[in-house]
Amino acid sequence: MKLAGAALVLFACTLIGLRVAQGYRDRPKALRQLLQALIELQSEVEYHATPIPQALRAVGTRLGGWCGSWLVDMANVLSRPADSPEIALQNVSLASATSGTLRDADAEPFLRLLRSIAVADRDHLQQPFLAARADLEAAIQAAQDEAIQGARLWQYLGALAGVFIVLLLL
């Protein structure tokens, strides 16, 4: 009976470690989806001359998934005339849209872009998009580096924590 309990504890701790490690691996993928949304938003705004809320809604419906629903939520919030755009954008959480894979701080290049293109004229739209794209690419690289180290660490930490708990219980 003790052996079955020990195996169960070891298995549970290892699974917890693997789940945390998967979160580290999912973050660069989610940031790449955000970068893809940014590229599609740039083409919607620059080439089709679509207003920001309609462009966000169009890109969101095209992309689907968590990224699409996050963009559609932003479009809905920006479409309401009662809220100021700055306050409205703070109410749309990236962390809740991705179930914790991304943090709200990861949306900062995107939100900074929306603030800057709201006041930019048509001839100067490319600079904010390039800046946001560079910020997201840097975040992707940092997330990949973090994923390499963090995923391995949490895999081992989960298994070793399970072994430690089993040794304490036996």
mmCIF file with all atom_site columns, C-alpha atoms in Angstrom:
data_model
loop_
_atom_site.group_PDB
_atom_site.id
_atom_site.type_symbol
_atom_site.label_atom_id
_atom_site.label_alt_id
_atom_site.label_comp_id
_atom_site.label_asym_id
_atom_site.label_entity_id
_atom_site.label_seq_id
_atom_site.pdbx_PDB_ins_code
_atom_site.Cartn_x
_atom_site.Cartn_y
_atom_site.Cartn_z
_atom_site.occupancy
_atom_site.B_iso_or_equiv
_atom_site.pdbx_formal_charge
_atom_site.auth_seq_id
_atom_site.auth_comp_id
_atom_site.auth_asym_id
_atom_site.auth_atom_id
_atom_site.pdbx_PDB_model_num
ATOM 1   C CA . MET A 1 1   ? 0.000   0.000  0.000   1.00 0.00 ? 1   MET A CA 1
ATOM 2   C CA . LYS A 1 2   ? 2.872   2.326  0.843   1.00 0.00 ? 2   LYS A CA 1
ATOM 3   C CA . LEU A 1 3   ? 4.473   1.562  -2.482  1.00 0.00 ? 3   LEU A CA 1
ATOM 4   C CA . ALA A 1 4   ? 1.301   2.459  -4.383  1.00 0.00 ? 4   ALA A CA 1
ATOM 5   C CA . GLY A 1 5   ? 1.013   5.729  -2.447  1.00 0.00 ? 5   GLY A CA 1
ATOM 6   C CA . ALA A 1 6   ? 4.664   6.527  -3.092  1.00 0.00 ? 6   ALA A CA 1
ATOM 7   C CA . ALA A 1 7   ? 4.234   5.851  -6.807  1.00 0.00 ? 7   ALA A CA 1
ATOM 8   C CA . LEU A 1 8   ? 1.143   8.053  -6.869  1.00 0.00 ? 8   LEU A CA 1
ATOM 9   C CA . VAL A 1 9   ? 2.951   10.938 -5.127  1.00 0.00 ? 9   VAL A CA 1
ATOM 10  C CA . LEU A 1 10  ? 5.942   10.602 -7.448  1.00 0.00 ? 10  LEU A CA 1
ATOM 11  C CA . PHE A 1 11  ? 3.664   10.500 -10.493 1.00 0.00 ? 11  PHE A CA 1
ATOM 12  C CA . ALA A 1 12  ? 1.655   13.543 -9.349  1.00 0.00 ? 12  ALA A CA 1
ATOM 13  C CA . CYS A 1 13  ? 4.747   15.643 -8.639  1.00 0.00 ? 13  CYS A CA 1
ATOM 14  C CA . THR A 1 14  ? 6.280   14.690 -11.970 1.00 0.00 ? 14  THR A CA 1
ATOM 15  C CA . LEU A 1 15  ? 3.065   15.669 -13.760 1.00 0.00 ? 15  LEU A CA 1
ATOM 16  C CA . ILE A 1 16  ? 3.031   19.033 -11.991 1.00 0.00 ? 16  ILE A CA 1
ATOM 17  C CA . GLY A 1 17  ? 6.610   19.639 -13.102 1.00 0.00 ? 17  GLY A CA 1
ATOM 18  C CA . LEU A 1 18  ? 5.768   18.634 -16.669 1.00 0.00 ? 18  LEU A CA 1
ATOM 19  C CA . ARG A 1 19  ? 2.747   20.965 -16.698 1.00 0.00 ? 19  ARG A CA 1
ATOM 20  C CA . VAL A 1 20  ? 4.819   23.944 -15.563 1.00 0.00 ? 20  VAL A CA 1
ATOM 21  C CA . ALA A 1 21  ? 7.474   23.030 -18.150 1.00 0.00 ? 21  ALA A CA 1
ATOM 22  C CA . GLN A 1 22  ? 4.778   22.957 -20.843 1.00 0.00 ? 22  GLN A CA 1
ATOM 23  C CA . GLY A 1 23  ? 3.806   26.498 -19.883 1.00 0.00 ? 23  GLY A CA 1
ATOM 24  C CA . TYR A 1 24  ? 7.376   27.594 -20.557 1.00 0.00 ? 24  TYR A CA 1
ATOM 25  C CA . ARG A 1 25  ? 7.270   25.877 -23.958 1.00 0.00 ? 25  ARG A CA 1
ATOM 26  C CA . ASP A 1 26  ? 3.888   27.371 -24.903 1.00 0.00 ? 26  ASP A CA 1
ATOM 27  C CA . ARG A 1 27  ? 4.898   30.990 -24.256 1.00 0.00 ? 27  ARG A CA 1
ATOM 28  C CA . PRO A 1 28  ? 7.064   31.457 -27.412 1.00 0.00 ? 28  PRO A CA 1
ATOM 29  C CA . LYS A 1 29  ? 4.309   29.887 -29.532 1.00 0.00 ? 29  LYS A CA 1
ATOM 30  C CA . ALA A 1 30  ? 1.716   32.256 -28.088 1.00 0.00 ? 30  ALA A CA 1
ATOM 31  C CA . LEU A 1 31  ? 4.005   35.238 -28.682 1.00 0.00 ? 31  LEU A CA 1
ATOM 32  C CA . ARG A 1 32  ? 4.437   34.113 -32.306 1.00 0.00 ? 32  ARG A CA 1
ATOM 33  C CA . GLN A 1 33  ? 0.652   34.107 -32.671 1.00 0.00 ? 33  GLN A CA 1
ATOM 34  C CA . LEU A 1 34  ? 0.586   37.645 -31.295 1.00 0.00 ? 34  LEU A CA 1
ATOM 35  C CA . LEU A 1 35  ? 3.264   38.638 -33.824 1.00 0.00 ? 35  LEU A CA 1
ATOM 36  C CA . GLN A 1 36  ? 1.211   37.091 -36.639 1.00 0.00 ? 36  GLN A CA 1
ATOM 37  C CA . ALA A 1 37  ? -1.796  39.099 -35.477 1.00 0.00 ? 37  ALA A CA 1
ATOM 38  C CA . LEU A 1 38  ? 0.336   42.243 -35.514 1.00 0.00 ? 38  LEU A CA 1
ATOM 39  C CA . ILE A 1 39  ? 1.481   41.586 -39.093 1.00 0.00 ? 39  ILE A CA 1
ATOM 40  C CA . GLU A 1 40  ? -2.084  40.989 -40.261 1.00 0.00 ? 40  GLU A CA 1
ATOM 41  C CA . LEU A 1 41  ? -3.271  44.098 -38.416 1.00 0.00 ? 41  LEU A CA 1
ATOM 42  C CA . GLN A 1 42  ? -0.577  46.115 -40.171 1.00 0.00 ? 42  GLN A CA 1
ATOM 43  C CA . SER A 1 43  ? -1.801  44.995 -43.583 1.00 0.00 ? 43  SER A CA 1
ATOM 44  C CA . GLU A 1 44  ? -5.419  45.724 -42.612 1.00 0.00 ? 44  GLU A CA 1
ATOM 45  C CA . VAL A 1 45  ? -4.623  49.239 -41.409 1.00 0.00 ? 45  VAL A CA 1
ATOM 46  C CA . GLU A 1 46  ? -1.998  50.250 -43.983 1.00 0.00 ? 46  GLU A CA 1
ATOM 47  C CA . TYR A 1 47  ? -3.225  48.667 -47.197 1.00 0.00 ? 47  TYR A CA 1
ATOM 48  C CA . HIS A 1 48  ? -6.966  48.438 -46.667 1.00 0.00 ? 48  HIS A CA 1
ATOM 49  C CA . ALA A 1 49  ? -7.222  51.704 -44.682 1.00 0.00 ? 49  ALA A CA 1
ATOM 50  C CA . THR A 1 50  ? -9.541  50.035 -42.186 1.00 0.00 ? 50  THR A CA 1
ATOM 51  C CA . PRO A 1 51  ? -10.255 51.855 -38.903 1.00 0.00 ? 51  PRO A CA 1
ATOM 52  C CA . ILE A 1 52  ? -8.626  50.262 -35.859 1.00 0.00 ? 52  ILE A CA 1
ATOM 53  C CA . PRO A 1 53  ? -11.687 48.617 -34.242 1.00 0.00 ? 53  PRO A CA 1
ATOM 54  C CA . GLN A 1 54  ? -12.858 47.125 -37.542 1.00 0.00 ? 54  GLN A CA 1
ATOM 55  C CA . ALA A 1 55  ? -9.317  45.980 -38.357 1.00 0.00 ? 55  ALA A CA 1
ATOM 56  C CA . LEU A 1 56  ? -8.986  44.307 -34.951 1.00 0.00 ? 56  LEU A CA 1
ATOM 57  C CA . ARG A 1 57  ? -12.330 42.575 -35.443 1.00 0.00 ? 57  ARG A CA 1
ATOM 58  C CA . ALA A 1 58  ? -11.434 41.405 -38.971 1.00 0.00 ? 58  ALA A CA 1
ATOM 59  C CA . VAL A 1 59  ? -8.042  40.051 -37.930 1.00 0.00 ? 59  VAL A CA 1
ATOM 60  C CA . GLY A 1 60  ? -9.554  38.459 -34.831 1.00 0.00 ? 60  GLY A CA 1
ATOM 61  C CA . THR A 1 61  ? -12.219 36.605 -36.765 1.00 0.00 ? 61  THR A CA 1
ATOM 62  C CA . ARG A 1 62  ? -9.636  35.457 -39.319 1.00 0.00 ? 62  ARG A CA 1
ATOM 63  C CA . LEU A 1 63  ? -7.195  34.164 -36.705 1.00 0.00 ? 63  LEU A CA 1
ATOM 64  C CA . GLY A 1 64  ? -9.623  32.512 -34.289 1.00 0.00 ? 64  GLY A CA 1
ATOM 65  C CA . GLY A 1 65  ? -8.472  30.845 -31.088 1.00 0.00 ? 65  GLY A CA 1
ATOM 66  C CA . TRP A 1 66  ? -7.402  32.792 -28.010 1.00 0.00 ? 66  TRP A CA 1
ATOM 67  C CA . CYS A 1 67  ? -5.661  35.456 -30.099 1.00 0.00 ? 67  CYS A CA 1
ATOM 68  C CA . GLY A 1 68  ? -8.723  36.066 -32.224 1.00 0.00 ? 68  GLY A CA 1
ATOM 69  C CA . SER A 1 69  ? -11.039 36.329 -29.246 1.00 0.00 ? 69  SER A CA 1
ATOM 70  C CA . TRP A 1 70  ? -8.610  38.720 -27.517 1.00 0.00 ? 70  TRP A CA 1
ATOM 71  C CA . LEU A 1 71  ? -8.523  40.961 -30.595 1.00 0.00 ? 71  LEU A CA 1
ATOM 72  C CA . VAL A 1 72  ? -12.304 40.887 -30.956 1.00 0.00 ? 72  VAL A CA 1
ATOM 73  C CA . ASP A 1 73  ? -12.640 41.787 -27.263 1.00 0.00 ? 73  ASP A CA 1
ATOM 74  C CA . MET A 1 74  ? -10.292 44.734 -27.816 1.00 0.00 ? 74  MET A CA 1
ATOM 75  C CA . ALA A 1 75  ? -12.303 45.810 -30.851 1.00 0.00 ? 75  ALA A CA 1
ATOM 76  C CA . ASN A 1 76  ? -15.536 45.641 -28.871 1.00 0.00 ? 76  ASN A CA 1
ATOM 77  C CA . VAL A 1 77  ? -14.057 47.677 -26.032 1.00 0.00 ? 77  VAL A CA 1
ATOM 78  C CA . LEU A 1 78  ? -12.627 50.280 -28.414 1.00 0.00 ? 78  LEU A CA 1
ATOM 79  C CA . SER A 1 79  ? -15.960 50.557 -30.245 1.00 0.00 ? 79  SER A CA 1
ATOM 80  C CA . ARG A 1 80  ? -17.739 51.772 -27.117 1.00 0.00 ? 80  ARG A CA 1
ATOM 81  C CA . PRO A 1 81  ? -17.713 55.565 -27.144 1.00 0.00 ? 81  PRO A CA 1
ATOM 82  C CA . ALA A 1 82  ? -18.271 55.865 -23.379 1.00 0.00 ? 82  ALA A CA 1
ATOM 83  C CA . ASP A 1 83  ? -14.812 54.638 -22.369 1.00 0.00 ? 83  ASP A CA 1
ATOM 84  C CA . SER A 1 84  ? -11.570 56.377 -23.136 1.00 0.00 ? 84  SER A CA 1
ATOM 85  C CA . PRO A 1 85  ? -9.308  54.083 -25.191 1.00 0.00 ? 85  PRO A CA 1
ATOM 86  C CA . GLU A 1 86  ? -6.570  54.052 -22.539 1.00 0.00 ? 86  GLU A CA 1
ATOM 87  C CA . ILE A 1 87  ? -8.895  52.834 -19.798 1.00 0.00 ? 87  ILE A CA 1
ATOM 88  C CA . ALA A 1 88  ? -10.724 50.483 -22.139 1.00 0.00 ? 88  ALA A CA 1
ATOM 89  C CA . LEU A 1 89  ? -7.546  48.683 -23.210 1.00 0.00 ? 89  LEU A CA 1
ATOM 90  C CA . GLN A 1 90  ? -6.610  48.037 -19.579 1.00 0.00 ? 90  GLN A CA 1
ATOM 91  C CA . ASN A 1 91  ? -9.837  46.060 -19.135 1.00 0.00 ? 91  ASN A CA 1
ATOM 92  C CA . VAL A 1 92  ? -8.883  43.458 -21.764 1.00 0.00 ? 92  VAL A CA 1
ATOM 93  C CA . SER A 1 93  ? -6.556  40.941 -20.145 1.00 0.00 ? 93  SER A CA 1
ATOM 94  C CA . LEU A 1 94  ? -4.115  38.920 -22.215 1.00 0.00 ? 94  LEU A CA 1
ATOM 95  C CA . ALA A 1 95  ? -3.361  36.637 -19.267 1.00 0.00 ? 95  ALA A CA 1
ATOM 96  C CA . SER A 1 96  ? -6.989  35.551 -18.955 1.00 0.00 ? 96  SER A CA 1
ATOM 97  C CA . ALA A 1 97  ? -7.315  35.109 -22.734 1.00 0.00 ? 97  ALA A CA 1
ATOM 98  C CA . THR A 1 98  ? -4.338  32.737 -22.823 1.00 0.00 ? 98  THR A CA 1
ATOM 99  C CA . SER A 1 99  ? -5.146  30.964 -19.530 1.00 0.00 ? 99  SER A CA 1
ATOM 100 C CA . GLY A 1 100 ? -1.941  32.269 -18.003 1.00 0.00 ? 100 GLY A CA 1
ATOM 101 C CA . THR A 1 101 ? 0.466   31.357 -20.815 1.00 0.00 ? 101 THR A CA 1
ATOM 102 C CA . LEU A 1 102 ? 1.153   35.033 -21.499 1.00 0.00 ? 102 LEU A CA 1
ATOM 103 C CA . ARG A 1 103 ? 1.253   37.870 -19.021 1.00 0.00 ? 103 ARG A CA 1
ATOM 104 C CA . ASP A 1 104 ? -0.529  41.184 -19.410 1.00 0.00 ? 104 ASP A CA 1
ATOM 105 C CA . ALA A 1 105 ? 2.904   42.803 -19.797 1.00 0.00 ? 105 ALA A CA 1
ATOM 106 C CA . ASP A 1 106 ? 3.401   40.787 -23.005 1.00 0.00 ? 106 ASP A CA 1
ATOM 107 C CA . ALA A 1 107 ? 0.631   42.837 -24.615 1.00 0.00 ? 107 ALA A CA 1
ATOM 108 C CA . GLU A 1 108 ? 2.467   46.118 -23.978 1.00 0.00 ? 108 GLU A CA 1
ATOM 109 C CA . PRO A 1 109 ? 4.029   46.398 -27.489 1.00 0.00 ? 109 PRO A CA 1
ATOM 110 C CA . PHE A 1 110 ? 0.586   45.795 -28.965 1.00 0.00 ? 110 PHE A CA 1
ATOM 111 C CA . LEU A 1 111 ? -1.094  48.362 -26.709 1.00 0.00 ? 111 LEU A CA 1
ATOM 112 C CA . ARG A 1 112 ? 1.686   50.890 -27.313 1.00 0.00 ? 112 ARG A CA 1
ATOM 113 C CA . LEU A 1 113 ? 1.130   50.385 -31.037 1.00 0.00 ? 113 LEU A CA 1
ATOM 114 C CA . LEU A 1 114 ? -2.604  51.037 -30.709 1.00 0.00 ? 114 LEU A CA 1
ATOM 115 C CA . ARG A 1 115 ? -1.942  54.211 -28.724 1.00 0.00 ? 115 ARG A CA 1
ATOM 116 C CA . SER A 1 116 ? 0.560   55.506 -31.272 1.00 0.00 ? 116 SER A CA 1
ATOM 117 C CA . ILE A 1 117 ? -1.381  54.703 -34.450 1.00 0.00 ? 117 ILE A CA 1
ATOM 118 C CA . ALA A 1 118 ? -4.447  56.372 -33.003 1.00 0.00 ? 118 ALA A CA 1
ATOM 119 C CA . VAL A 1 119 ? -2.649  59.727 -33.310 1.00 0.00 ? 119 VAL A CA 1
ATOM 120 C CA . ALA A 1 120 ? -0.444  58.994 -36.362 1.00 0.00 ? 120 ALA A CA 1
ATOM 121 C CA . ASP A 1 121 ? -1.283  60.115 -39.860 1.00 0.00 ? 121 ASP A CA 1
ATOM 122 C CA . ARG A 1 122 ? -1.443  57.688 -42.770 1.00 0.00 ? 122 ARG A CA 1
ATOM 123 C CA . ASP A 1 123 ? 2.088   58.480 -43.991 1.00 0.00 ? 123 ASP A CA 1
ATOM 124 C CA . HIS A 1 124 ? 3.723   57.616 -40.655 1.00 0.00 ? 124 HIS A CA 1
ATOM 125 C CA . LEU A 1 125 ? 1.997   54.346 -39.780 1.00 0.00 ? 125 LEU A CA 1
ATOM 126 C CA . GLN A 1 126 ? 4.891   52.051 -40.572 1.00 0.00 ? 126 GLN A CA 1
ATOM 127 C CA . GLN A 1 127 ? 7.221   53.183 -37.750 1.00 0.00 ? 127 GLN A CA 1
ATOM 128 C CA . PRO A 1 128 ? 4.936   52.156 -34.850 1.00 0.00 ? 128 PRO A CA 1
ATOM 129 C CA . PHE A 1 129 ? 4.316   48.788 -36.495 1.00 0.00 ? 129 PHE A CA 1
ATOM 130 C CA . LEU A 1 130 ? 8.044   48.184 -36.968 1.00 0.00 ? 130 LEU A CA 1
ATOM 131 C CA . ALA A 1 131 ? 8.748   49.136 -33.352 1.00 0.00 ? 131 ALA A CA 1
ATOM 132 C CA . ALA A 1 132 ? 6.037   46.813 -32.035 1.00 0.00 ? 132 ALA A CA 1
ATOM 133 C CA . ARG A 1 133 ? 7.260   44.026 -34.294 1.00 0.00 ? 133 ARG A CA 1
ATOM 134 C CA . ALA A 1 134 ? 10.831  44.437 -33.035 1.00 0.00 ? 134 ALA A CA 1
ATOM 135 C CA . ASP A 1 135 ? 9.615   44.393 -29.427 1.00 0.00 ? 135 ASP A CA 1
ATOM 136 C CA . LEU A 1 136 ? 7.614   41.214 -29.996 1.00 0.00 ? 136 LEU A CA 1
ATOM 137 C CA . GLU A 1 137 ? 10.511  39.512 -31.793 1.00 0.00 ? 137 GLU A CA 1
ATOM 138 C CA . ALA A 1 138 ? 12.787  40.362 -28.854 1.00 0.00 ? 138 ALA A CA 1
ATOM 139 C CA . ALA A 1 139 ? 10.170  38.986 -26.462 1.00 0.00 ? 139 ALA A CA 1
ATOM 140 C CA . ILE A 1 140 ? 9.952   35.790 -28.523 1.00 0.00 ? 140 ILE A CA 1
ATOM 141 C CA . GLN A 1 141 ? 13.720  35.339 -28.372 1.00 0.00 ? 141 GLN A CA 1
ATOM 142 C CA . ALA A 1 142 ? 13.753  35.951 -24.618 1.00 0.00 ? 142 ALA A CA 1
ATOM 143 C CA . ALA A 1 143 ? 10.857  33.506 -24.154 1.00 0.00 ? 143 ALA A CA 1
ATOM 144 C CA . GLN A 1 144 ? 12.685  30.849 -26.187 1.00 0.00 ? 144 GLN A CA 1
ATOM 145 C CA . ASP A 1 145 ? 15.803  31.240 -24.056 1.00 0.00 ? 145 ASP A CA 1
ATOM 146 C CA . GLU A 1 146 ? 13.683  31.115 -20.907 1.00 0.00 ? 146 GLU A CA 1
ATOM 147 C CA . ALA A 1 147 ? 11.818  28.053 -22.209 1.00 0.00 ? 147 ALA A CA 1
ATOM 148 C CA . ILE A 1 148 ? 15.023  26.122 -22.811 1.00 0.00 ? 148 ILE A CA 1
ATOM 149 C CA . GLN A 1 149 ? 16.219  26.623 -19.256 1.00 0.00 ? 149 GLN A CA 1
ATOM 150 C CA . GLY A 1 150 ? 12.892  26.775 -17.432 1.00 0.00 ? 150 GLY A CA 1
ATOM 151 C CA . ALA A 1 151 ? 11.315  23.713 -19.013 1.00 0.00 ? 151 ALA A CA 1
ATOM 152 C CA . ARG A 1 152 ? 14.228  21.469 -18.191 1.00 0.00 ? 152 ARG A CA 1
ATOM 153 C CA . LEU A 1 153 ? 14.467  22.879 -14.670 1.00 0.00 ? 153 LEU A CA 1
ATOM 154 C CA . TRP A 1 154 ? 10.785  22.254 -13.902 1.00 0.00 ? 154 TRP A CA 1
ATOM 155 C CA . GLN A 1 155 ? 10.843  18.752 -15.361 1.00 0.00 ? 155 GLN A CA 1
ATOM 156 C CA . TYR A 1 156 ? 13.667  17.780 -13.036 1.00 0.00 ? 156 TYR A CA 1
ATOM 157 C CA . LEU A 1 157 ? 12.291  19.776 -10.131 1.00 0.00 ? 157 LEU A CA 1
ATOM 158 C CA . GLY A 1 158 ? 8.921   18.023 -10.328 1.00 0.00 ? 158 GLY A CA 1
ATOM 159 C CA . ALA A 1 159 ? 10.460  14.568 -10.361 1.00 0.00 ? 159 ALA A CA 1
ATOM 160 C CA . LEU A 1 160 ? 12.969  15.400 -7.630  1.00 0.00 ? 160 LEU A CA 1
ATOM 161 C CA . ALA A 1 161 ? 10.280  16.963 -5.446  1.00 0.00 ? 161 ALA A CA 1
ATOM 162 C CA . GLY A 1 162 ? 8.289   13.758 -5.820  1.00 0.00 ? 162 GLY A CA 1
ATOM 163 C CA . VAL A 1 163 ? 11.301  11.666 -4.825  1.00 0.00 ? 163 VAL A CA 1
ATOM 164 C CA . PHE A 1 164 ? 11.949  13.953 -1.847  1.00 0.00 ? 164 PHE A CA 1
ATOM 165 C CA . ILE A 1 165 ? 8.344   13.708 -0.632  1.00 0.00 ? 165 ILE A CA 1
ATOM 166 C CA . VAL A 1 166 ? 8.383   9.923  -1.049  1.00 0.00 ? 166 VAL A CA 1
ATOM 167 C CA . LEU A 1 167 ? 11.596  9.702  0.970   1.00 0.00 ? 167 LEU A CA 1
ATOM 168 C CA . LEU A 1 168 ? 10.071  11.841 3.707   1.00 0.00 ? 168 LEU A CA 1
ATOM 169 C CA . LEU A 1 169 ? 6.944   9.690  3.833   1.00 0.00 ? 169 LEU A CA 1
ATOM 170 C CA . LEU A 1 170 ? 8.739   6.344  3.888   1.00 0.00 ? 170 LEU A CA 1
#
